[in-house]
CSV table of C-alpha atoms and ligand atoms in Angstrom, one decimal:
chain,number,residue,atom,x,y,z
A,1,MET,CA,9.9,-49.3,19.0
A,2,ALA,CA,9.8,-52.5,17.1
A,3,LEU,CA,11.4,-54.2,14.2
A,4,LEU,CA,8.9,-54.8,11.3
A,5,LYS,CA,8.9,-57.5,8.8
A,6,ILE,CA,10.1,-56.3,5.3
A,7,LEU,CA,8.1,-57.8,2.4
A,8,GLU,CA,10.3,-59.2,-0.5
A,9,VAL,CA,9.7,-59.7,-4.2
A,10,PRO,CA,7.5,-61.0,-5.6
A,11,HIS,CA,5.0,-60.0,-2.8
A,12,PRO,CA,1.8,-58.6,-4.5
A,13,LEU,CA,1.6,-55.6,-2.0
A,14,LEU,CA,4.8,-54.3,-3.4
A,15,LYS,CA,3.0,-53.7,-6.8
A,16,LYS,CA,0.1,-51.7,-5.3
A,17,LYS,CA,-0.4,-48.0,-5.3
A,18,SER,CA,-0.4,-46.4,-1.8
A,19,GLU,CA,-3.1,-44.1,-0.4
A,20,LYS,CA,-2.7,-40.4,0.6
A,21,ILE,CA,-2.6,-39.9,4.4
A,22,GLU,CA,-5.5,-37.6,5.5
A,23,VAL,CA,-4.7,-37.4,9.3
A,24,ILE,CA,-1.3,-37.9,10.9
A,25,THR,CA,-2.1,-40.0,14.0
A,26,ASP,CA,0.1,-41.1,16.9
A,27,GLU,CA,-0.1,-44.6,15.4
A,28,LEU,CA,1.3,-43.4,12.1
A,29,ARG,CA,4.1,-41.5,14.0
A,30,LYS,CA,4.9,-44.7,15.9
A,31,THR,CA,5.0,-46.6,12.6
A,32,LEU,CA,7.4,-44.1,11.2
A,33,ASN,CA,9.7,-44.6,14.1
A,34,ASP,CA,9.5,-48.4,13.8
A,35,MET,CA,10.2,-48.0,10.0
A,36,LEU,CA,13.3,-46.0,10.8
A,37,GLU,CA,14.5,-48.6,13.4
A,38,THR,CA,13.8,-51.4,10.9
A,39,MET,CA,15.7,-49.5,8.2
A,40,TYR,CA,18.8,-48.8,10.4
A,41,ALA,CA,18.8,-52.5,11.5
A,42,ALA,CA,18.6,-53.9,8.0
A,43,PRO,CA,20.8,-51.8,7.3
A,44,GLY,CA,19.3,-49.6,4.5
A,45,VAL,CA,19.1,-45.9,3.5
A,46,GLY,CA,15.3,-45.8,2.8
A,47,LEU,CA,12.1,-47.7,3.5
A,48,ALA,CA,8.6,-47.0,2.2
A,49,ALA,CA,5.4,-48.0,4.0
A,50,PRO,CA,4.3,-50.6,1.4
A,51,GLN,CA,7.5,-52.5,2.1
A,52,ILE,CA,6.1,-53.3,5.5
A,53,GLY,CA,2.7,-54.1,4.0
A,54,LEU,CA,1.1,-50.7,4.8
A,55,LEU,CA,-0.3,-49.0,1.6
A,56,LYS,CA,0.0,-45.4,2.9
A,57,ARG,CA,2.1,-42.6,1.3
A,58,MET,CA,5.0,-42.3,3.7
A,59,VAL,CA,8.7,-43.1,3.6
A,60,VAL,CA,11.7,-42.8,5.9
A,61,ILE,CA,15.2,-42.0,4.5
A,62,ASP,CA,18.7,-41.5,6.1
A,63,VAL,CA,21.7,-41.4,3.7
A,64,SER,CA,24.2,-40.2,6.3
A,65,ARG,CA,27.4,-42.2,6.5
A,66,GLU,CA,28.4,-44.4,9.5
A,67,ASN,CA,30.8,-41.9,10.9
A,68,GLU,CA,28.4,-38.9,10.5
A,69,PRO,CA,25.5,-37.9,12.8
A,70,LYS,CA,22.2,-39.5,11.8
A,71,LYS,CA,20.0,-37.4,9.6
A,72,PRO,CA,16.6,-39.1,9.4
A,73,TYR,CA,13.7,-37.8,7.2
A,74,LYS,CA,10.2,-38.9,7.8
A,75,MET,CA,8.1,-37.9,4.7
A,76,ILE,CA,4.3,-38.0,4.6
A,77,ASN,CA,2.5,-37.6,1.2
A,78,PRO,CA,5.8,-36.7,-0.5
A,79,VAL,CA,5.6,-35.3,-4.1
A,80,ILE,CA,8.5,-34.4,-6.4
A,81,ILE,CA,7.6,-30.9,-7.5
A,82,ASP,CA,10.7,-30.1,-9.6
A,83,HIS,CA,13.9,-31.8,-10.9
A,84,GLY,CA,17.1,-30.8,-12.7
A,85,GLU,CA,17.8,-31.7,-16.3
A,86,ASN,CA,20.9,-33.9,-15.6
A,87,LEU,CA,20.6,-37.6,-15.3
A,88,VAL,CA,22.9,-39.8,-13.2
A,89,VAL,CA,23.3,-43.6,-13.2
A,90,HIS,CA,23.9,-45.3,-9.8
A,91,ASP,CA,23.9,-49.0,-8.7
A,92,GLU,CA,20.7,-49.3,-6.6
A,93,GLY,CA,19.5,-52.0,-4.2
A,94,CYS,CA,16.3,-52.4,-2.2
A,95,LEU,CA,15.5,-54.1,1.1
A,96,SER,CA,12.6,-55.8,-0.7
A,97,VAL,CA,15.1,-57.2,-3.3
A,98,PRO,CA,17.8,-58.3,-0.9
A,99,GLU,CA,21.4,-58.4,-2.0
A,100,GLN,CA,20.7,-57.5,-5.6
A,101,TYR,CA,22.1,-54.4,-7.3
A,102,ALA,CA,21.7,-52.9,-10.7
A,103,PRO,CA,22.3,-49.5,-12.4
A,104,VAL,CA,19.3,-47.2,-12.7
A,105,GLU,CA,19.0,-43.8,-14.3
A,106,ARG,CA,17.7,-40.9,-12.1
A,107,PHE,CA,17.5,-37.1,-12.0
A,108,GLU,CA,20.6,-35.7,-10.4
A,109,THR,CA,18.6,-33.2,-8.3
A,110,VAL,CA,15.0,-33.1,-7.2
A,111,THR,CA,12.8,-30.9,-5.1
A,112,VAL,CA,10.4,-32.8,-2.9
A,113,GLU,CA,7.4,-31.3,-0.9
A,114,TYR,CA,6.0,-33.4,2.0
A,115,LEU,CA,4.5,-33.1,5.4
A,116,ASP,CA,6.6,-33.9,8.5
A,117,GLU,CA,5.3,-35.8,11.4
A,118,ASN,CA,3.9,-32.6,12.9
A,119,SER,CA,1.8,-32.0,9.8
A,120,LYS,CA,4.1,-29.1,8.8
A,121,LYS,CA,4.8,-28.6,5.1
A,122,GLN,CA,8.5,-29.0,4.1
A,123,VAL,CA,10.3,-28.4,0.9
A,124,LEU,CA,13.6,-30.1,0.3
A,125,HIS,CA,16.1,-29.6,-2.5
A,126,ALA,CA,18.2,-32.8,-2.8
A,127,ASP,CA,21.2,-34.0,-4.8
A,128,GLY,CA,23.6,-36.9,-4.6
A,129,LEU,CA,22.5,-40.1,-2.9
A,130,LEU,CA,19.6,-38.3,-1.1
A,131,SER,CA,18.1,-37.3,-4.5
A,132,ILE,CA,18.4,-40.9,-5.9
A,133,CYS,CA,17.0,-42.3,-2.6
A,134,ILE,CA,13.9,-40.0,-2.7
A,135,GLN,CA,13.1,-41.0,-6.3
A,136,HIS,CA,13.5,-44.7,-5.4
A,137,GLU,CA,11.3,-44.5,-2.2
A,138,LEU,CA,8.6,-42.4,-3.9
A,139,GLU,CA,8.3,-45.0,-6.7
A,140,HIS,CA,7.5,-47.6,-4.0
A,141,LEU,CA,4.3,-45.6,-3.3
A,142,GLU,CA,3.3,-46.2,-6.9
A,143,GLY,CA,4.0,-49.9,-6.7
A,144,ILE,CA,7.2,-49.5,-8.8
A,145,LEU,CA,10.5,-51.1,-7.8
A,146,PHE,CA,14.0,-50.3,-9.1
A,147,ILE,CA,14.0,-53.7,-11.0
A,148,ASP,CA,11.0,-52.4,-13.0
A,149,HIS,CA,13.5,-50.1,-14.8
A,150,LEU,CA,15.5,-53.1,-16.0
A,151,SER,CA,14.8,-55.4,-19.0
A,152,LYS,CA,12.4,-58.2,-18.3
A,153,ILE,CA,15.1,-60.8,-18.6
A,154,LYS,CA,17.3,-59.0,-16.0
A,155,LYS,CA,14.3,-58.4,-13.7
A,156,ASP,CA,13.1,-62.0,-13.9
A,157,MET,CA,16.6,-63.3,-13.2
A,158,ILE,CA,16.9,-61.0,-10.1
A,159,ILE,CA,13.5,-62.2,-8.7
A,160,ARG,CA,14.5,-65.9,-9.3
A,161,ARG,CA,17.8,-65.3,-7.4
A,162,VAL,CA,15.9,-63.7,-4.5
A,163,GLU,CA,13.5,-66.6,-4.3
A,164,LYS,CA,16.3,-69.2,-4.5
A,165,GLU,CA,18.2,-67.5,-1.7
A,166,ARG,CA,15.0,-67.3,0.4
A,167,ARG,CA,14.3,-71.0,-0.1
A,168,TRP,CA,17.9,-71.8,0.9
A,169,LYS,CA,17.7,-69.7,4.0
A,170,ASN,CA,14.3,-71.2,5.0
A,171,SER,CA,15.5,-74.8,4.6
A,172,HIS,CA,18.6,-74.0,6.4
A,173,GLN,CA,16.6,-72.5,9.3
A,174,ASP,CA,14.2,-75.5,9.4
A,175,LYS,CA,17.3,-77.8,9.8
A,176,SER,CA,18.8,-75.7,12.6
A,177,ASN,CA,15.5,-75.5,14.4
A,178,HIS,CA,15.2,-79.3,14.1
A,179,GLN,CA,18.6,-79.8,15.5
A,180,GLU,CA,17.8,-77.7,18.5
A,181,GLU,CA,14.7,-79.7,19.1
A,182,GLU,CA,16.8,-82.8,19.2
B,201,NI,NI1,13.4,-50.0,-2.2
């Protein structure tokens, strides 16, 4: 397994729609495992293929807590086929928008249909954090990020903060590399 590079805003691939997967190959299965490993290492509770630069409709999710056994989901071509009427508001974050959080309104419960890695059709009824995470990850496949639910002012501010933080980290890294060379 390998850790993958996670794209960050404002990378253009994060705005693209992903393609349906026709054949589940060993290579895709390996990528799903790498995505899970990358998500756990980040750490995060969900990761969608476009976030690693792959415009294919697949996501990994694990919302289990630290002291619970792991419960990973690998979803291929996931579709929300039903949802409850109630809405909930939750502070969301995203590995492509590092260290930024904002409240987003979601359905409290959803039913998602997807293929597992063995091409078997699965139907999952989800509530709580799992429901929110499914809605967040599936939007990635449409090129939509949680910050797209915010006002333009708030969204632009968050992107500027991420860029500023990245510039700071990069310049800091350059300096430390330079010192090592000396
Ligand atoms: Ni995300």
